[in-house]
């Protein structure tokens, strides 16, 4: 219930052009509940949206240490690096986010027996034919 309430307050502060209030709101909340990763990510997002890239990077890098498998952390780090013009690191972070979020996983269907596999395989597990799996139009 905390995050939706904070999001509403954030909208009000944003409409009133009070960015320092938005930052104080999330900083205070994340200090009170330091184990809530969503609050910390929200603080990083606010910094990012306000173009405070150093602060955003700092928050997301600390969050990455605590939760290295969280795709949103890598997506935001990629965006920070991209805005800084560091394309190589940005792509690395985006790639990490997509892999962790299973963005490359796509179901495949065997064109011979119509068996479905969660990802591409060289051989159908049902009919055992080679190279018959094709991307399924339905994800």
Short mmCIF file of N, CA and C in Angstrom, two decimals:
data_model
loop_
_atom_site.label_atom_id
_atom_site.label_comp_id
_atom_site.label_asym_id
_atom_site.label_seq_id
_atom_site.Cartn_x
_atom_site.Cartn_y
_atom_site.Cartn_z
N UNK A 1 0.81 -1.22 0.00
CA UNK A 1 0.00 0.00 0.00
C UNK A 1 0.84 1.26 0.00
N UNK A 2 2.10 1.17 0.42
CA UNK A 2 2.95 2.35 0.50
C UNK A 2 3.25 2.93 -0.87
N UNK A 3 3.62 2.08 -1.82
CA UNK A 3 4.03 2.56 -3.14
C UNK A 3 2.92 3.29 -3.89
N UNK A 4 1.68 2.78 -3.92
CA UNK A 4 0.62 3.53 -4.60
C UNK A 4 0.37 4.91 -3.98
N UNK A 5 0.44 4.98 -2.66
CA UNK A 5 0.26 6.27 -1.98
C UNK A 5 1.39 7.23 -2.34
N UNK A 6 2.61 6.73 -2.33
CA UNK A 6 3.75 7.57 -2.71
C UNK A 6 3.65 8.02 -4.17
N UNK A 7 3.15 7.14 -5.02
CA UNK A 7 3.00 7.50 -6.44
C UNK A 7 1.99 8.64 -6.60
N UNK A 8 0.94 8.62 -5.80
CA UNK A 8 -0.04 9.72 -5.86
C UNK A 8 0.58 11.03 -5.39
N UNK A 9 1.30 10.97 -4.29
CA UNK A 9 1.97 12.18 -3.81
C UNK A 9 2.99 12.67 -4.82
N UNK A 10 3.69 11.74 -5.44
CA UNK A 10 4.66 12.12 -6.47
C UNK A 10 3.98 12.88 -7.60
N UNK A 11 2.81 12.39 -8.04
CA UNK A 11 2.07 13.09 -9.11
C UNK A 11 1.72 14.51 -8.71
N UNK A 12 1.28 14.68 -7.47
CA UNK A 12 0.93 16.02 -6.99
C UNK A 12 2.16 16.92 -6.98
N UNK A 13 3.26 16.43 -6.45
CA UNK A 13 4.49 17.22 -6.42
C UNK A 13 5.01 17.52 -7.82
N UNK A 14 4.83 16.58 -8.71
CA UNK A 14 5.26 16.78 -10.10
C UNK A 14 4.42 17.88 -10.75
N UNK A 15 3.11 17.85 -10.52
CA UNK A 15 2.22 18.88 -11.09
C UNK A 15 2.53 20.26 -10.52
N UNK A 16 2.93 20.29 -9.25
CA UNK A 16 3.27 21.55 -8.60
C UNK A 16 4.71 21.98 -8.86
N UNK A 17 5.43 21.21 -9.69
CA UNK A 17 6.84 21.49 -10.01
C UNK A 17 7.68 21.59 -8.75
N UNK A 18 7.57 20.55 -7.91
CA UNK A 18 8.33 20.51 -6.67
C UNK A 18 9.18 19.23 -6.62
N UNK A 19 10.22 19.18 -7.45
CA UNK A 19 11.03 17.96 -7.51
C UNK A 19 11.74 17.62 -6.20
N UNK A 20 12.13 18.63 -5.44
CA UNK A 20 12.83 18.33 -4.19
C UNK A 20 11.91 17.60 -3.21
N UNK A 21 10.63 17.89 -3.29
CA UNK A 21 9.65 17.17 -2.44
C UNK A 21 9.55 15.71 -2.86
N UNK A 22 9.58 15.46 -4.19
CA UNK A 22 9.52 14.09 -4.68
C UNK A 22 10.71 13.30 -4.18
N UNK A 23 11.88 13.90 -4.27
CA UNK A 23 13.10 13.22 -3.83
C UNK A 23 13.04 12.96 -2.33
N UNK A 24 12.67 13.96 -1.56
CA UNK A 24 12.59 13.81 -0.10
C UNK A 24 11.58 12.73 0.28
N UNK A 25 10.49 12.67 -0.44
CA UNK A 25 9.44 11.68 -0.18
C UNK A 25 9.99 10.26 -0.30
N UNK A 26 10.63 9.96 -1.42
CA UNK A 26 11.15 8.61 -1.64
C UNK A 26 12.39 8.32 -0.80
N UNK A 27 13.22 9.32 -0.59
CA UNK A 27 14.41 9.11 0.23
C UNK A 27 14.00 8.77 1.66
N UNK A 28 13.06 9.52 2.18
CA UNK A 28 12.57 9.27 3.54
C UNK A 28 11.93 7.89 3.66
N UNK A 29 11.12 7.54 2.67
CA UNK A 29 10.44 6.24 2.70
C UNK A 29 11.45 5.10 2.61
N UNK A 30 12.45 5.23 1.75
CA UNK A 30 13.43 4.15 1.61
C UNK A 30 14.36 4.07 2.82
N UNK A 31 14.56 5.16 3.53
CA UNK A 31 15.35 5.12 4.76
C UNK A 31 14.57 4.45 5.89
N UNK A 32 13.25 4.67 5.91
CA UNK A 32 12.42 4.04 6.94
C UNK A 32 12.28 2.55 6.73
N UNK A 33 12.23 2.13 5.45
CA UNK A 33 12.08 0.71 5.12
C UNK A 33 13.23 0.33 4.17
N UNK A 34 14.43 0.19 4.70
CA UNK A 34 15.60 -0.03 3.83
C UNK A 34 15.57 -1.35 3.06
N UNK A 35 14.80 -2.32 3.51
CA UNK A 35 14.73 -3.61 2.81
C UNK A 35 13.75 -3.60 1.64
N UNK A 36 12.99 -2.53 1.48
CA UNK A 36 12.01 -2.46 0.38
C UNK A 36 12.73 -2.00 -0.90
N UNK A 37 13.05 -2.97 -1.74
CA UNK A 37 13.78 -2.67 -2.98
C UNK A 37 12.95 -1.82 -3.93
N UNK A 38 11.63 -1.97 -3.91
CA UNK A 38 10.77 -1.18 -4.80
C UNK A 38 10.86 0.31 -4.48
N UNK A 39 10.93 0.64 -3.20
CA UNK A 39 11.08 2.05 -2.81
C UNK A 39 12.42 2.61 -3.28
N UNK A 40 13.45 1.82 -3.13
CA UNK A 40 14.77 2.27 -3.58
C UNK A 40 14.79 2.46 -5.09
N UNK A 41 14.18 1.52 -5.81
CA UNK A 41 14.10 1.64 -7.28
C UNK A 41 13.29 2.87 -7.66
N UNK A 42 12.23 3.16 -6.91
CA UNK A 42 11.41 4.35 -7.21
C UNK A 42 12.23 5.63 -7.01
N UNK A 43 13.06 5.66 -5.98
CA UNK A 43 13.94 6.83 -5.77
C UNK A 43 14.89 6.98 -6.95
N UNK A 44 15.48 5.89 -7.39
CA UNK A 44 16.37 5.94 -8.55
C UNK A 44 15.65 6.41 -9.80
N UNK A 45 14.40 5.95 -9.97
CA UNK A 45 13.60 6.36 -11.13
C UNK A 45 13.34 7.87 -11.10
N UNK A 46 13.02 8.40 -9.92
CA UNK A 46 12.77 9.84 -9.80
C UNK A 46 14.03 10.62 -10.15
N UNK A 47 15.17 10.20 -9.63
CA UNK A 47 16.44 10.86 -10.00
C UNK A 47 16.65 10.82 -11.51
N UNK A 48 16.40 9.65 -12.10
CA UNK A 48 16.59 9.50 -13.55
C UNK A 48 15.67 10.44 -14.32
N UNK A 49 14.40 10.49 -13.94
CA UNK A 49 13.44 11.35 -14.64
C UNK A 49 13.77 12.82 -14.49
N UNK A 50 14.43 13.17 -13.40
CA UNK A 50 14.84 14.56 -13.18
C UNK A 50 16.21 14.86 -13.78
N UNK A 51 16.76 13.90 -14.56
CA UNK A 51 18.06 14.04 -15.21
C UNK A 51 19.21 14.17 -14.21
N UNK A 52 19.02 13.64 -13.01
CA UNK A 52 20.08 13.60 -12.01
C UNK A 52 20.77 12.25 -12.17
N UNK A 53 21.55 12.14 -13.24
CA UNK A 53 22.07 10.84 -13.66
C UNK A 53 23.09 10.25 -12.68
N UNK A 54 23.92 11.08 -12.07
CA UNK A 54 24.89 10.55 -11.10
C UNK A 54 24.18 9.94 -9.89
N UNK A 55 23.16 10.64 -9.40
CA UNK A 55 22.41 10.14 -8.26
C UNK A 55 21.65 8.87 -8.63
N UNK A 56 21.05 8.86 -9.82
CA UNK A 56 20.32 7.68 -10.28
C UNK A 56 21.25 6.49 -10.40
N UNK A 57 22.42 6.71 -11.01
CA UNK A 57 23.39 5.62 -11.16
C UNK A 57 23.83 5.10 -9.80
N UNK A 58 24.05 5.99 -8.86
CA UNK A 58 24.47 5.59 -7.53
C UNK A 58 23.41 4.70 -6.87
N UNK A 59 22.16 5.10 -6.95
CA UNK A 59 21.07 4.32 -6.36
C UNK A 59 20.97 2.95 -7.02
N UNK A 60 20.99 2.92 -8.35
CA UNK A 60 20.83 1.65 -9.05
C UNK A 60 22.05 0.74 -8.91
N UNK A 61 23.24 1.31 -8.81
CA UNK A 61 24.43 0.48 -8.59
C UNK A 61 24.41 -0.15 -7.20
N UNK A 62 23.96 0.60 -6.20
CA UNK A 62 23.83 0.04 -4.86
C UNK A 62 22.73 -1.02 -4.82
N UNK A 63 21.67 -0.77 -5.55
CA UNK A 63 20.56 -1.73 -5.63
C UNK A 63 21.01 -3.00 -6.35
N UNK A 64 21.88 -2.85 -7.34
CA UNK A 64 22.39 -4.01 -8.07
C UNK A 64 23.18 -4.94 -7.15
N UNK A 65 23.90 -4.37 -6.20
CA UNK A 65 24.66 -5.18 -5.25
C UNK A 65 23.69 -6.01 -4.39
N UNK A 66 22.59 -5.40 -4.00
CA UNK A 66 21.60 -6.09 -3.16
C UNK A 66 20.73 -7.06 -3.93
N UNK A 67 20.44 -6.75 -5.19
CA UNK A 67 19.55 -7.58 -6.00
C UNK A 67 20.08 -7.66 -7.43
N UNK A 68 21.13 -8.45 -7.65
CA UNK A 68 21.78 -8.48 -8.97
C UNK A 68 20.91 -9.05 -10.10
N UNK A 69 19.85 -9.78 -9.76
CA UNK A 69 19.02 -10.40 -10.79
C UNK A 69 17.72 -9.64 -11.06
N UNK A 70 17.65 -8.40 -10.67
CA UNK A 70 16.45 -7.60 -10.88
C UNK A 70 16.55 -6.88 -12.23
N UNK A 71 15.73 -7.27 -13.21
CA UNK A 71 15.84 -6.69 -14.56
C UNK A 71 15.68 -5.17 -14.59
N UNK A 72 14.80 -4.62 -13.76
CA UNK A 72 14.55 -3.18 -13.80
C UNK A 72 15.80 -2.38 -13.44
N UNK A 73 16.62 -2.93 -12.57
CA UNK A 73 17.87 -2.25 -12.19
C UNK A 73 18.77 -2.10 -13.40
N UNK A 74 18.91 -3.19 -14.16
CA UNK A 74 19.78 -3.16 -15.33
C UNK A 74 19.19 -2.31 -16.45
N UNK A 75 17.87 -2.29 -16.56
CA UNK A 75 17.23 -1.45 -17.57
C UNK A 75 17.50 0.03 -17.29
N UNK A 76 17.37 0.43 -16.02
CA UNK A 76 17.64 1.82 -15.68
C UNK A 76 19.13 2.16 -15.78
N UNK A 77 19.99 1.23 -15.38
CA UNK A 77 21.42 1.49 -15.55
C UNK A 77 21.76 1.65 -17.03
N UNK A 78 21.14 0.84 -17.88
CA UNK A 78 21.34 0.98 -19.32
C UNK A 78 20.90 2.35 -19.81
N UNK A 79 19.76 2.81 -19.30
CA UNK A 79 19.25 4.13 -19.71
C UNK A 79 20.17 5.25 -19.23
N UNK A 80 20.70 5.10 -18.01
CA UNK A 80 21.64 6.10 -17.50
C UNK A 80 22.88 6.15 -18.38
N UNK A 81 23.45 4.98 -18.67
CA UNK A 81 24.65 4.94 -19.52
C UNK A 81 24.36 5.51 -20.91
N UNK A 82 23.18 5.21 -21.42
CA UNK A 82 22.81 5.72 -22.76
C UNK A 82 22.76 7.24 -22.75
N UNK A 83 22.13 7.82 -21.73
CA UNK A 83 22.04 9.28 -21.66
C UNK A 83 23.41 9.93 -21.49
N UNK A 84 24.31 9.21 -20.88
CA UNK A 84 25.68 9.72 -20.71
C UNK A 84 26.50 9.55 -21.98
N UNK A 85 25.98 8.82 -22.95
CA UNK A 85 26.70 8.59 -24.19
C UNK A 85 27.60 7.37 -24.16
N UNK A 86 27.47 6.56 -23.13
CA UNK A 86 28.29 5.35 -22.98
C UNK A 86 27.54 4.16 -23.56
N UNK A 87 27.57 4.07 -24.89
CA UNK A 87 26.75 3.10 -25.62
C UNK A 87 27.09 1.66 -25.28
N UNK A 88 28.35 1.34 -25.19
CA UNK A 88 28.76 -0.06 -24.93
C UNK A 88 28.20 -0.55 -23.59
N UNK A 89 28.39 0.24 -22.53
CA UNK A 89 27.87 -0.16 -21.22
C UNK A 89 26.34 -0.18 -21.22
N UNK A 90 25.74 0.75 -21.95
CA UNK A 90 24.27 0.78 -22.04
C UNK A 90 23.76 -0.52 -22.65
N UNK A 91 24.35 -0.93 -23.76
CA UNK A 91 23.91 -2.18 -24.41
C UNK A 91 24.13 -3.38 -23.50
N UNK A 92 25.25 -3.39 -22.78
CA UNK A 92 25.51 -4.50 -21.86
C UNK A 92 24.41 -4.59 -20.79
N UNK A 93 24.04 -3.44 -20.25
CA UNK A 93 22.99 -3.43 -19.22
C UNK A 93 21.62 -3.79 -19.80
N UNK A 94 21.30 -3.27 -20.98
CA UNK A 94 20.03 -3.63 -21.62
C UNK A 94 19.97 -5.13 -21.89
N UNK A 95 21.08 -5.67 -22.37
CA UNK A 95 21.15 -7.11 -22.66
C UNK A 95 20.91 -7.91 -21.38
N UNK A 96 21.55 -7.48 -20.29
CA UNK A 96 21.38 -8.15 -19.00
C UNK A 96 19.92 -8.09 -18.55
N UNK A 97 19.30 -6.93 -18.72
CA UNK A 97 17.89 -6.77 -18.33
C UNK A 97 16.99 -7.69 -19.13
N UNK A 98 17.23 -7.77 -20.43
CA UNK A 98 16.41 -8.64 -21.27
C UNK A 98 16.60 -10.11 -20.92
N UNK A 99 17.81 -10.50 -20.65
CA UNK A 99 18.06 -11.91 -20.28
C UNK A 99 17.42 -12.24 -18.95
N UNK A 100 17.58 -11.38 -17.97
CA UNK A 100 17.00 -11.63 -16.65
C UNK A 100 15.48 -11.62 -16.70
N UNK A 101 14.93 -10.77 -17.57
CA UNK A 101 13.48 -10.70 -17.71
C UNK A 101 12.93 -11.69 -18.72
N UNK A 102 13.80 -12.55 -19.21
CA UNK A 102 13.42 -13.56 -20.21
C UNK A 102 12.86 -12.92 -21.47
N UNK A 103 13.40 -11.78 -21.83
CA UNK A 103 12.96 -11.07 -23.03
C UNK A 103 13.32 -11.77 -24.33
N UNK A 104 14.27 -12.70 -24.26
CA UNK A 104 14.67 -13.43 -25.47
C UNK A 104 13.95 -14.77 -25.60
N UNK A 105 13.23 -15.15 -24.55
CA UNK A 105 12.51 -16.42 -24.61
C UNK A 105 11.28 -16.26 -25.49
N UNK A 106 11.09 -17.19 -26.37
CA UNK A 106 9.95 -17.14 -27.28
C UNK A 106 9.52 -18.58 -27.54
N UNK A 107 8.24 -18.90 -27.36
CA UNK A 107 7.80 -20.28 -27.60
C UNK A 107 7.92 -20.66 -29.08
N UNK A 108 8.23 -21.91 -29.30
CA UNK A 108 8.37 -22.46 -30.65
C UNK A 108 7.44 -23.65 -30.82
N UNK A 109 7.03 -23.88 -32.05
CA UNK A 109 6.14 -24.99 -32.37
C UNK A 109 6.79 -25.84 -33.46
N UNK A 110 6.68 -27.15 -33.29
CA UNK A 110 7.22 -28.07 -34.28
C UNK A 110 6.29 -28.07 -35.49
N UNK A 111 6.85 -27.86 -36.65
CA UNK A 111 6.02 -27.82 -37.85
C UNK A 111 5.60 -29.23 -38.30
N UNK A 112 6.20 -30.25 -37.72
CA UNK A 112 5.84 -31.63 -38.07
C UNK A 112 4.71 -32.16 -37.18
N UNK A 113 4.89 -32.06 -35.85
CA UNK A 113 3.90 -32.65 -34.94
C UNK A 113 3.14 -31.61 -34.12
N UNK A 114 3.45 -30.33 -34.27
CA UNK A 114 2.80 -29.21 -33.58
C UNK A 114 3.09 -29.15 -32.08
N UNK A 115 4.07 -29.88 -31.61
CA UNK A 115 4.45 -29.80 -30.20
C UNK A 115 5.00 -28.41 -29.90
N UNK A 116 4.76 -27.94 -28.69
CA UNK A 116 5.21 -26.60 -28.29
C UNK A 116 6.40 -26.73 -27.34
N UNK A 117 7.41 -25.92 -27.57
CA UNK A 117 8.59 -25.86 -26.69
C UNK A 117 8.73 -24.42 -26.21
N UNK A 118 9.18 -24.21 -24.96
CA UNK A 118 9.28 -22.84 -24.43
C UNK A 118 10.30 -21.97 -25.17
N UNK A 119 11.33 -22.58 -25.73
CA UNK A 119 12.35 -21.85 -26.49
C UNK A 119 12.78 -22.72 -27.66
N UNK A 120 13.62 -22.16 -28.53
CA UNK A 120 14.09 -22.95 -29.66
C UNK A 120 14.96 -24.10 -29.18
N UNK A 121 14.82 -25.24 -29.84
CA UNK A 121 15.67 -26.41 -29.60
C UNK A 121 16.05 -26.96 -30.96
N UNK A 122 17.17 -27.62 -31.03
CA UNK A 122 17.59 -28.16 -32.33
C UNK A 122 16.78 -29.39 -32.73
N UNK A 123 16.16 -30.04 -31.76
CA UNK A 123 15.40 -31.26 -32.04
C UNK A 123 14.10 -31.25 -31.26
N UNK A 124 13.01 -31.62 -31.89
CA UNK A 124 11.71 -31.66 -31.23
C UNK A 124 11.70 -32.77 -30.18
N UNK A 125 11.26 -32.44 -28.98
CA UNK A 125 11.25 -33.44 -27.91
C UNK A 125 10.12 -34.45 -28.07
N UNK A 126 9.13 -34.13 -28.90
CA UNK A 126 7.99 -35.03 -29.14
C UNK A 126 8.28 -36.03 -30.26
N UNK A 127 8.52 -35.52 -31.45
CA UNK A 127 8.69 -36.41 -32.62
C UNK A 127 10.17 -36.69 -32.93
N UNK A 128 11.07 -36.01 -32.24
CA UNK A 128 12.52 -36.21 -32.36
C UNK A 128 13.07 -35.86 -33.74
N UNK A 129 12.37 -35.03 -34.47
CA UNK A 129 12.89 -34.58 -35.77
C UNK A 129 13.79 -33.37 -35.55
N UNK A 130 14.79 -33.27 -36.41
CA UNK A 130 15.75 -32.19 -36.31
C UNK A 130 15.28 -30.95 -37.06
N UNK A 131 15.58 -29.78 -36.47
CA UNK A 131 15.37 -28.48 -37.11
C UNK A 131 13.94 -28.25 -37.60
N UNK A 132 12.96 -28.62 -36.79
CA UNK A 132 11.56 -28.44 -37.18
C UNK A 132 10.85 -27.38 -36.34
N UNK A 133 11.52 -26.85 -35.32
CA UNK A 133 10.87 -25.86 -34.46
C UNK A 133 10.95 -24.47 -35.07
N UNK A 134 9.81 -23.81 -35.09
CA UNK A 134 9.70 -22.46 -35.63
C UNK A 134 9.05 -21.56 -34.58
N UNK A 135 9.34 -20.27 -34.59
CA UNK A 135 8.71 -19.37 -33.62
C UNK A 135 7.19 -19.44 -33.73
N UNK A 136 6.57 -19.53 -32.57
CA UNK A 136 5.11 -19.57 -32.52
C UNK A 136 4.59 -18.14 -32.60
N UNK A 137 3.52 -17.91 -33.37
CA UNK A 137 2.99 -16.55 -33.46
C UNK A 137 2.38 -16.09 -32.13
N UNK A 138 1.97 -17.01 -31.30
CA UNK A 138 1.39 -16.67 -30.00
C UNK A 138 2.45 -16.81 -28.93
N UNK A 139 2.69 -15.74 -28.24
CA UNK A 139 3.72 -15.79 -27.19
C UNK A 139 3.14 -16.27 -25.91
#
